[in-house]
Amino acid sequence: MFIKDIKVLDCTIRDGGLMNKWQFSKELVKAVYDADVAAGIDVMEIGYISSEDQFPRGEYGPWKFCAEDDLREIVGDNNTDMKLSVMADIGRIKYDDIRPKSESVVDLFRVACYDYQIDKAIELAHHVMDKGYDATINLMAVSKVNDRALDQVLADVAASRVGTFYLVDSFGSLYSEDMHSLVEKYQKALPGKTIGFHGHNNTQLAFANTIECLIKGVRMVDATMLGLGRGAGNCPLELLLSFLKNPKYHSLPVIKCIQDYIKPLQKDLSWGYFIPYMITGAQNDHPRSAMAWMAGENRDDYVAYYESVVTNKEV
Amino acid sequence: MFIKDIKVLDCTIRDGGLMNKWQFSKELVKAVYDADVAAGIDVMEIGYISSEDQFPRGEYGPWKFCAEDDLREIVGDNNTDMKLSVMADIGRIKYDDIRPKSESVVDLFRVACYDYQIDKAIELAHHVMDKGYDATINLMAVSKVNDRALDQVLADVAASRVGTFYLVDSFGSLYSEDMHSLVEKYQKALPGKTIGFHGHNNTQLAFANTIECLIKGVRMVDATMLGLGRGAGNCPLELLLSFLKNPKYHSLPVIKCIQDYIKPLQKDLSWGYFIPYMITGAQNDHPRSAMAWMAGENRDDYVAYYESVVTNKEV
């Protein structure tokens, strides 16, 4: 599949950091950055922008905060064709902490929000745009948003200055027909704007759903190396690059980085396909109960987990 | 998704046996059988029918041969609603070894063949049908068959008495648009016949491709518990059952069997998503070079593998 105007965003560090509180070594973050540049990745998302009032340094690594000095230690002035993005959660960032774009190596802010936070998200997005950055809004958990509420969100975004709006399969519960239906709805409501997609791999459909989005006209898609991410993880970047036929992409640098840095993380971090994550995906539920189960002593007792979430739900 | 006339075939033992030469304990095979019955599975494929002249007993476990006595030790007279199937490879079975259906607990023979073997496959299928069994033909490696050869195969099958014909993604290299195109072609060429699908998970698309086939009208689909199978494995049965909404299917017995018997196999058998399998899938190649690589000392050197297969191919 060749798509001229596609943008691939690698959020290995930002999303993978949910697994280890962003305690990646600088060597690893630099290796991911170098691999992304060599692979022709369009945007690397290096972490969250968060207020240091809310999260203690030490417990959280530097990619929870993305202080300018920490960023520059990795990317210098980022004299490459690749853009850098950070993610901001509503309520966890102070406007005054955001410096003007002229003083930052960051290019793009992605604002993640739930449907009831859309007004705050648009305000934050406009704020960073006024400071010179690009912005996207990523609406999480759309599989639980009712149709009227979603129409309201889309109308608000349509009336905003934000150029890119993300479809996010937070629970890894959607499949192709959902993708087609949601992308068509987003496109109809947001003429002239770019639609993005961020999937999760609970039911092994993150890559497949990404393909379906691309077929329907989504033009900005997220992935992580070896699917690194919380719980079941994300769309694997190496699969996405191997699938895309654009000459600008090269999968070998990513494969090398996986071999040298990401695969070895599996000694300490457990992400990917496990039955509890599959169960929450199939049930269209947040994976938090599955993550808690997988962190406990009975992690291999799938039957007890199933009974605790499915049977309880049906009562 | 509710499909009234769907048939799910569990080939955990038959396909998983490619990993360990069918050296499963009788306890494990019985557990899979009991779980399949409890889960409402339509067909369980318990192994290959092979000539004992060609494969030494001892090196190969009983499910490489499916001798009647071995089968009955597990299933008795199979007084259940579930059918039993065996797979036959062209040239590895003697017609005289096949007893009449009245003397066997087997219901269905599935004949696997390459395109150039279709005449032999039809002859074998007709032979077992004349002995009282049902039969399918499973055309392997369709991603490498050219259009004229495929038309010939389909014309031969259309003129045969065989009622079910399988689309097989042998290399795990196909995605939704391939599924749609091939299923439409098969349906057009084979009016009145059932189309089946057997996927492989090299690029994490086995489940997604199964869904696409179901959407297009495929009515017999294969899966294995936890995706057990050679290399990257197959469509996970637990995902498929969780997705299907038919009241006749129950995923908990499968999840319990995975917990007790299949997951523990991972201590000795390595199947699932690994970079070398992904590379052969993305290249539309047989995974044999990846399997050989994964069995060697340099299994974690993905870069060397990539260079050996991709660079060599491009020279």
XYZ file of C-alpha atoms in Angstrom:
630
model
C 0.000 0.000 0.000
C 1.485 3.303 -1.114
C 0.046 6.461 0.440
C 1.854 9.634 -0.443
C 0.712 11.896 2.357
C 0.786 9.468 5.274
C 2.421 10.390 8.570
C 3.716 7.689 10.930
C 4.178 8.641 14.582
C 6.368 6.489 16.825
C 5.216 6.739 20.454
C 7.490 3.976 21.809
C 8.879 6.139 24.606
C 5.702 8.016 25.491
C 3.360 5.012 25.492
C 5.957 2.458 26.566
C 6.780 4.675 29.519
C 3.382 3.791 30.992
C 5.018 0.433 31.740
C 8.010 1.720 33.732
C 7.137 5.303 34.719
C 9.373 6.556 31.902
C 12.523 5.204 33.535
C 14.253 4.589 30.206
C 17.977 5.177 29.978
C 19.090 8.125 27.881
C 21.012 5.655 25.732
C 17.788 3.822 24.902
C 15.856 7.010 24.121
C 18.698 8.176 21.891
C 18.723 4.806 20.117
C 14.983 5.065 19.434
C 15.441 8.620 18.171
C 18.305 7.660 15.869
C 16.403 4.619 14.575
C 13.304 6.704 13.880
C 15.315 9.265 11.943
C 16.994 6.526 9.915
C 13.680 4.762 9.329
C 12.030 7.866 7.902
C 9.481 8.193 10.715
C 7.522 11.444 10.432
C 6.978 12.180 14.131
C 8.545 10.793 17.291
C 6.573 11.261 20.473
C 9.158 11.419 23.214
C 6.968 11.665 26.301
C 4.364 13.515 28.297
C 4.428 17.149 29.268
C 3.400 17.080 32.932
C 3.619 19.448 35.829
C 6.422 18.574 38.258
C 4.053 19.621 41.062
C 1.930 16.578 40.390
C 4.486 13.835 39.797
C 7.683 13.442 41.837
C 10.915 13.399 39.849
C 12.849 10.291 40.784
C 9.787 8.108 40.916
C 9.064 9.270 37.368
C 11.726 9.424 34.693
C 12.423 12.512 32.544
C 10.014 11.483 29.743
C 7.074 12.090 32.044
C 7.997 15.794 32.013
C 9.924 16.472 28.802
C 11.904 19.365 30.218
C 13.646 21.215 27.427
C 17.137 20.406 28.713
C 16.369 16.687 28.866
C 14.986 16.752 25.350
C 17.997 18.559 23.953
C 20.355 16.108 25.597
C 18.848 13.488 23.261
C 17.992 15.394 20.097
C 20.186 18.490 20.182
C 18.403 20.989 17.955
C 16.796 18.076 16.096
C 18.240 19.097 12.763
C 16.360 16.378 10.946
C 13.179 16.079 8.881
C 11.477 14.316 11.783
C 9.094 16.246 14.026
C 8.981 15.798 17.793
C 5.759 15.549 19.722
C 4.716 15.407 23.354
C 1.405 14.375 24.866
C -0.525 16.446 27.367
C -3.325 15.194 29.610
C -6.022 17.651 30.630
C -5.428 18.985 34.129
C -1.867 17.736 34.440
C -0.122 20.637 32.754
C 0.198 24.319 33.675
C -0.108 26.746 30.782
C 2.681 28.921 32.180
C 5.107 25.998 31.988
C 4.763 25.862 28.204
C 7.446 27.999 26.619
C 7.039 29.635 23.205
C 7.821 27.380 20.252
C 10.841 29.581 19.432
C 12.464 28.327 22.651
C 11.590 24.652 22.245
C 12.639 21.711 20.095
C 9.094 20.303 20.362
C 6.945 20.686 17.235
C 3.621 19.145 18.161
C 1.419 18.855 21.238
C -1.107 16.040 21.301
C -3.918 16.657 23.750
C -5.583 13.496 25.079
C -9.063 13.839 26.507
C -12.325 12.108 27.289
C -15.509 13.305 25.634
C -16.584 15.410 28.623
C -13.210 17.221 28.549
C -13.409 18.364 24.944
C -13.799 22.064 25.756
C -10.732 22.021 27.986
C -8.857 20.088 25.299
C -9.707 22.625 22.618
C -8.677 25.467 24.928
C -5.329 23.803 25.625
C -4.798 23.028 21.930
C -5.521 26.628 20.990
C -3.176 27.794 23.731
C -0.233 25.778 22.392
C -1.083 26.770 18.814
C -0.970 30.407 19.900
C 2.495 29.700 21.271
C 3.559 28.434 17.834
C 3.134 24.651 18.050
C 1.037 22.272 16.016
C -1.697 20.466 17.972
C -3.898 17.406 17.727
C -6.783 16.306 19.924
C -6.984 12.595 20.722
C -10.424 11.528 21.924
C -9.972 8.477 24.120
C -12.364 5.612 24.796
C -14.656 6.357 21.857
C -16.063 2.824 22.108
C -17.931 3.955 25.240
C -19.130 7.346 23.944
C -22.772 7.510 22.922
C -23.737 8.901 19.564
C -25.152 12.229 20.745
C -22.102 12.955 22.884
C -19.804 12.052 19.997
C -21.711 14.345 17.636
C -21.221 17.169 20.130
C -17.477 16.497 20.382
C -17.147 16.449 16.603
C -19.113 19.687 16.245
C -16.858 21.358 18.813
C -13.717 20.153 17.051
C -15.112 21.190 13.656
C -15.568 24.720 14.975
C -12.033 24.827 16.422
C -8.721 25.704 14.816
C -7.307 22.244 15.558
C -6.257 20.540 12.331
C -5.897 16.887 13.366
C -8.325 14.769 15.361
C -7.510 11.245 16.529
C -9.653 8.158 16.672
C -8.383 6.154 19.659
C -9.305 2.532 20.348
C -8.448 2.786 24.041
C -9.648 -0.667 25.016
C -8.553 -2.572 21.903
C -12.182 -3.565 21.447
C -12.923 -2.365 17.913
C -12.658 -4.211 14.590
C -12.804 -3.327 10.912
C -16.506 -2.500 10.693
C -16.152 -0.154 13.680
C -13.172 1.500 12.033
C -15.041 2.056 8.795
C -18.085 3.462 10.545
C -16.146 5.780 12.875
C -13.734 7.059 10.237
C -16.635 7.869 7.931
C -18.391 9.703 10.759
C -15.270 11.683 11.659
C -14.566 12.578 8.047
C -18.117 13.746 7.447
C -18.090 15.911 10.576
C -14.585 17.301 10.073
C -14.148 18.284 6.421
C -10.651 19.529 5.660
C -9.151 18.139 8.864
C -6.729 15.230 9.159
C -7.938 12.102 10.982
C -5.431 10.091 13.023
C -5.604 6.642 14.595
C -4.098 5.120 17.735
C -4.916 1.466 18.381
C -4.369 -1.046 21.151
C -3.613 -4.696 20.672
C -5.836 -6.445 23.231
C -7.524 -8.571 20.584
C -4.583 -8.636 18.155
C -6.301 -6.076 15.926
C -4.157 -2.943 16.373
C -2.258 -3.439 13.100
C -5.360 -4.638 11.235
C -7.381 -1.653 12.444
C -4.560 0.665 11.401
C -4.702 -0.818 7.895
C -8.483 -0.348 7.782
C -8.079 3.283 8.815
C -5.478 3.873 6.109
C -7.777 2.320 3.499
C -10.545 4.702 4.576
C -8.371 7.827 4.433
C -6.827 8.215 7.887
C -3.474 9.875 7.294
C -1.679 9.927 10.655
C -1.119 6.652 12.495
C 0.643 5.687 15.704
C 2.819 2.666 16.377
C 5.529 1.522 18.793
C 8.544 -0.702 18.398
C 7.610 -4.336 19.067
C 4.210 -2.944 20.118
C 5.681 -1.746 23.434
C 2.938 -0.213 25.539
C 0.727 -0.660 28.529
C -0.998 -4.017 28.819
C -1.432 -5.601 25.422
C 0.523 -2.802 23.798
C 0.125 -1.020 20.496
C 0.387 -1.449 16.759
C 3.931 -2.726 16.098
C 5.922 -0.144 14.161
C 7.946 -2.787 12.326
C 4.759 -4.345 10.941
C 3.421 -0.990 9.825
C 6.657 -0.013 8.049
C 6.921 -3.416 6.364
C 3.377 -3.018 5.093
C 3.733 0.518 3.761
C 5.424 0.684 0.417
C 6.562 4.316 0.545
C 10.231 4.508 -0.362
C 10.733 6.970 2.485
C 10.310 4.271 5.133
C 12.973 1.720 6.115
C 12.262 -1.043 8.581
C 15.804 -2.280 9.207
C 16.813 0.537 11.630
C 13.697 -0.221 13.670
C 14.422 -3.952 13.654
C 17.954 -3.234 14.841
C 16.716 -0.994 17.657
C 14.224 -3.684 18.701
C 17.014 -6.245 18.783
C 19.421 -4.074 20.760
C 17.092 -2.155 23.107
C 13.381 -3.036 23.053
C 13.343 -6.823 23.030
C 15.737 -6.916 26.048
C 13.140 -4.910 28.040
C 10.989 -8.061 28.056
C 13.195 -9.383 30.843
C 11.573 -6.846 33.204
C 8.439 -5.606 31.454
C 5.580 -7.816 30.381
C 3.461 -6.466 27.552
C 1.649 -8.080 24.650
C -0.999 -10.718 24.174
C -2.224 -12.199 27.438
C -5.621 -13.706 28.156
C -6.721 -11.054 30.747
C -6.082 -8.233 28.252
C -7.966 -10.184 25.597
C -10.911 -10.553 27.964
C -11.176 -6.806 28.664
C -10.811 -6.074 24.950
C -13.565 -8.509 24.028
C -15.754 -6.977 26.766
C -15.037 -3.386 25.663
C -13.668 -2.556 29.097
C -10.738 -0.502 30.346
C -7.812 -2.885 30.920
C -7.134 -1.622 34.443
C -8.582 -4.729 36.119
C -6.491 -6.920 33.798
C -3.342 -4.920 34.542
C -3.981 -5.239 38.282
C -4.533 -8.980 37.835
C -1.343 -9.383 35.809
C 0.602 -7.573 38.542
C -0.675 -9.967 41.196
C 0.334 -13.434 42.307
C -2.533 -15.172 40.504
C -1.697 -13.735 37.120
C -1.818 -17.171 35.463
C -5.269 -18.011 36.846
C -7.233 -16.867 33.817
C -10.382 -18.691 34.870
C -10.588 -16.819 38.186
C -10.018 -13.530 36.346
C -12.680 -14.346 33.776
C -15.158 -15.219 36.479
C -14.349 -12.062 38.436
C -14.964 -9.709 35.529
C -17.384 -11.457 33.181
C -19.573 -13.257 35.691
C -19.682 -10.223 37.970
C -20.592 -8.024 35.031
C -23.464 -10.242 34.031
C -24.971 -10.352 37.521
C -21.215 -10.698 15.006
C -23.893 -13.407 14.868
C -23.680 -15.901 12.008
C -26.140 -18.725 12.218
C -24.499 -21.270 9.933
C -20.853 -20.775 10.891
C -18.593 -23.731 11.647
C -15.507 -23.320 13.849
C -12.771 -25.933 13.519
C -10.174 -26.285 16.282
C -6.918 -27.636 14.872
C -4.841 -27.137 18.038
C -3.536 -30.701 18.051
C -3.098 -31.137 14.308
C -1.413 -27.803 13.624
C 0.269 -27.478 17.020
C 1.788 -30.903 16.473
C 3.983 -29.406 13.768
C 5.887 -27.887 16.714
C 6.620 -31.124 18.602
C 6.060 -33.934 16.090
C 2.670 -34.596 17.702
C 4.222 -35.713 20.996
C 1.293 -34.477 23.072
C 0.262 -36.483 26.121
C -3.052 -38.284 25.891
C -4.149 -36.236 28.904
C -3.586 -33.017 26.967
C -5.394 -34.259 23.862
C -8.312 -35.394 25.994
C -8.394 -31.986 27.722
C -8.547 -30.212 24.349
C -11.301 -32.580 23.199
C -13.357 -32.035 26.375
C -12.867 -28.272 26.195
C -13.920 -28.186 22.544
C -17.079 -30.146 23.288
C -17.915 -27.843 26.199
C -17.141 -24.738 24.132
C -19.526 -25.750 21.345
C -16.800 -26.162 18.734
C -18.193 -27.667 15.523
C -15.170 -29.686 14.400
C -12.010 -30.779 16.177
C -9.093 -31.731 13.959
C -7.137 -34.241 15.963
C -4.186 -34.896 13.678
C -2.838 -36.065 10.357
C -3.593 -39.331 8.655
C -0.166 -40.504 7.483
C 1.311 -43.758 6.348
C 3.421 -45.447 9.019
C 5.799 -46.488 6.232
C 6.881 -42.870 5.837
C 7.189 -41.662 9.405
C 8.651 -43.742 12.244
C 6.433 -44.202 15.291
C 8.346 -43.125 18.358
C 9.893 -40.135 16.642
C 6.356 -39.067 15.737
C 3.509 -39.142 18.236
C 0.140 -40.822 17.612
C -1.528 -37.686 16.177
C 0.694 -37.890 13.114
C -1.103 -41.136 12.203
C -4.537 -41.037 13.865
C -4.840 -44.809 14.142
C -8.403 -45.719 15.050
C -7.429 -47.241 18.409
C -5.534 -44.104 19.447
C -8.462 -41.902 18.489
C -10.966 -44.006 20.413
C -8.796 -43.933 23.518
C -9.470 -40.172 23.566
C -12.968 -39.791 22.174
C -14.613 -43.203 22.682
C -17.402 -43.312 20.121
C -17.522 -39.486 20.188
C -21.143 -39.389 21.244
C -21.251 -35.591 20.994
C -22.470 -33.020 18.482
C -18.861 -32.231 17.575
C -17.379 -33.714 14.413
C -13.822 -35.054 14.214
C -11.516 -34.317 11.325
C -8.099 -35.417 10.170
C -5.809 -33.842 7.617
C -4.205 -35.725 4.751
C -1.249 -34.550 2.690
C -1.017 -35.707 -0.917
C 1.413 -38.605 -1.292
C 1.685 -39.354 2.414
C -1.355 -41.593 2.741
C -2.246 -44.976 1.255
C -5.815 -45.378 0.103
C -5.947 -48.945 1.443
C -5.196 -47.668 4.952
C -8.435 -45.698 5.015
C -11.198 -47.802 6.522
C -14.877 -47.331 5.668
C -16.617 -44.581 7.639
C -18.759 -47.234 9.363
C -15.597 -48.482 11.111
C -14.189 -45.059 12.088
C -14.964 -42.284 14.527
C -13.565 -39.751 12.024
C -16.166 -37.658 10.187
C -14.170 -35.419 7.898
C -10.976 -35.643 5.836
C -9.306 -32.371 4.907
C -6.977 -32.728 1.936
C -4.155 -30.163 1.837
C -2.509 -29.556 -1.532
C -0.569 -27.116 -3.644
C -2.086 -25.877 -6.890
C -0.217 -28.380 -9.042
C -1.590 -31.233 -6.909
C -5.257 -30.369 -7.320
C -6.102 -33.416 -9.453
C -4.580 -35.756 -6.878
C -6.378 -33.877 -4.127
C -9.747 -34.218 -5.834
C -9.126 -37.915 -6.420
C -8.272 -38.453 -2.748
C -11.275 -36.385 -1.620
C -13.594 -38.398 -3.855
C -12.036 -41.602 -2.545
C -12.775 -40.742 1.095
C -16.256 -39.484 0.173
C -16.922 -42.834 -1.494
C -15.925 -44.466 1.787
C -18.562 -42.389 3.594
C -16.636 -39.385 4.937
C -17.057 -35.691 4.336
C -14.113 -33.983 2.616
C -12.634 -30.549 2.092
C -9.783 -29.439 -0.121
C -7.399 -26.851 1.357
C -5.351 -25.059 -1.286
C -2.121 -23.932 0.341
C 0.103 -20.972 -0.491
C -2.475 -19.186 -2.635
C -0.480 -15.960 -2.260
C 2.079 -17.440 -4.680
C -0.390 -18.908 -7.205
C -0.824 -16.940 -10.411
C -4.254 -16.032 -11.634
C -4.470 -18.497 -14.511
C -3.362 -21.407 -12.332
C -5.868 -20.402 -9.651
C -8.677 -20.244 -12.202
C -7.785 -23.772 -13.277
C -7.831 -25.030 -9.683
C -11.204 -23.400 -9.064
C -12.655 -24.860 -12.275
C -11.457 -28.336 -11.267
C -12.964 -27.981 -7.778
C -16.203 -26.600 -9.210
C -16.541 -29.725 -11.364
C -15.832 -32.030 -8.416
C -18.157 -33.434 -5.762
C -16.178 -31.742 -2.959
C -18.452 -29.407 -1.003
C -15.968 -27.238 0.915
C -12.894 -25.460 -0.407
C -10.415 -23.646 1.851
C -8.615 -20.384 1.373
C -5.272 -20.789 3.179
C -2.932 -17.911 3.995
C 0.086 -20.185 4.330
C 2.652 -17.454 4.797
C 0.584 -15.040 6.890
C 1.166 -12.463 4.186
C -2.370 -11.425 3.247
C -4.538 -8.600 4.599
C -8.159 -7.520 4.346
C -8.152 -6.426 0.712
C -6.598 -9.758 -0.296
C -9.246 -11.583 1.715
C -12.070 -9.695 0.051
C -10.673 -10.228 -3.412
C -9.932 -13.941 -2.966
C -13.192 -14.770 -1.207
C -15.168 -13.053 -3.968
C -13.196 -14.984 -6.578
C -13.752 -18.304 -4.799
C -17.464 -17.634 -4.312
C -17.963 -16.693 -7.944
C -16.150 -19.795 -9.171
C -17.750 -22.194 -6.677
C -21.473 -21.449 -6.446
C -23.227 -23.619 -3.876
C -20.008 -24.688 -2.167
C -18.829 -23.660 1.294
C -15.648 -21.572 1.514
C -13.321 -22.091 4.493
C -10.389 -20.074 5.813
C -7.184 -21.008 7.596
C -4.869 -18.129 8.520
C -1.392 -17.729 9.940
C -0.319 -15.035 12.339
C 3.057 -13.876 10.979
C 1.920 -10.271 10.678
C -0.664 -10.412 13.499
C -3.489 -10.579 10.979
C -4.807 -14.147 11.389
C -7.764 -13.098 13.551
C -8.415 -9.946 11.519
C -8.355 -11.906 8.258
C -10.742 -14.461 9.757
C -13.158 -11.637 10.591
C -12.887 -10.279 7.044
C -13.637 -13.726 5.637
C -16.692 -14.085 7.878
C -17.958 -10.669 6.774
C -17.641 -11.766 3.145
C -19.475 -15.063 3.635
C -16.827 -17.643 4.534
C -18.611 -20.138 6.764
C -15.925 -22.518 8.076
C -12.942 -21.093 9.933
C -9.945 -22.610 11.685
C -8.350 -21.580 14.955
C -6.127 -23.003 17.682
C -5.952 -22.446 21.405
C -3.599 -19.537 22.198
C -2.782 -19.594 18.475
C -0.596 -22.693 18.962
C 0.997 -23.631 15.658
C 4.177 -23.692 13.673
C 6.190 -20.473 13.687
C 3.944 -17.491 14.309
C 0.971 -19.772 14.873
C -2.662 -19.441 13.937
C -5.826 -17.501 14.680
C -6.372 -17.773 18.454
C -9.534 -19.758 19.167
C -10.298 -17.772 22.331
C -10.347 -14.524 20.343
C -12.612 -15.998 17.699
C -15.102 -17.356 20.240
C -15.131 -14.073 22.181
C -15.909 -12.240 18.964
C -18.689 -14.508 17.740
C -21.969 -13.841 19.445
C -23.639 -17.205 18.756
C -25.080 -18.574 21.978
C -23.733 -22.008 21.055
C -20.122 -20.962 21.730
C -18.543 -20.634 25.169
C -15.038 -19.313 25.622
C -14.461 -20.216 29.277
C -13.732 -23.946 28.680
C -11.118 -22.916 26.102
C -9.587 -20.369 28.475
C -9.397 -23.042 31.181
C -7.717 -25.499 28.812
C -5.226 -22.812 27.781
C -4.435 -22.107 31.414
C -4.008 -25.759 32.380
C -2.440 -27.276 29.260
C -1.538 -24.935 26.389
C 0.141 -21.988 28.102
C 2.484 -24.383 30.013
C 3.736 -25.677 26.638
C 5.483 -22.319 26.207
C 8.195 -23.575 28.540
C 9.404 -25.878 25.741
C 7.788 -24.645 22.545
C 8.253 -21.181 21.125
C 5.467 -19.978 18.856
C 3.885 -16.612 18.226
C 5.029 -13.183 17.135
C 8.772 -13.003 16.481
C 10.582 -10.675 14.107
C 11.867 -13.401 11.719
C 8.318 -14.714 11.183
C 7.119 -11.167 10.624
C 9.816 -10.674 8.003
C 8.814 -13.760 5.987
C 5.155 -12.759 6.259
C 5.851 -9.242 5.025
C 7.928 -10.726 2.166
C 5.237 -13.290 1.232
C 7.710 -16.116 1.791
C 7.449 -19.572 3.324
C 8.569 -19.292 6.966
C 11.015 -22.193 6.700
C 14.085 -19.945 6.725
C 12.704 -18.115 9.762
C 11.990 -21.390 11.557
C 15.524 -22.579 10.847
C 16.873 -19.255 12.115
C 14.782 -19.424 15.285
C 16.093 -22.941 15.942
C 19.706 -21.766 15.699
C 22.069 -20.061 18.098
C 21.674 -16.627 16.524
C 17.897 -16.541 16.878
C 17.989 -13.078 18.487
C 20.114 -11.548 15.721
C 17.236 -10.154 13.709
C 19.437 -7.856 11.677
C 21.559 -10.727 10.366
C 18.406 -12.655 9.499
C 16.891 -9.654 7.730
C 20.043 -9.149 5.730
C 20.262 -12.834 4.828
C 16.738 -13.026 3.423
C 15.804 -9.532 2.283
C 19.135 -8.338 0.979
C 19.817 -11.673 -0.697
C 16.384 -11.587 -2.284
C 16.927 -8.144 -3.686
C 20.283 -9.008 -5.228
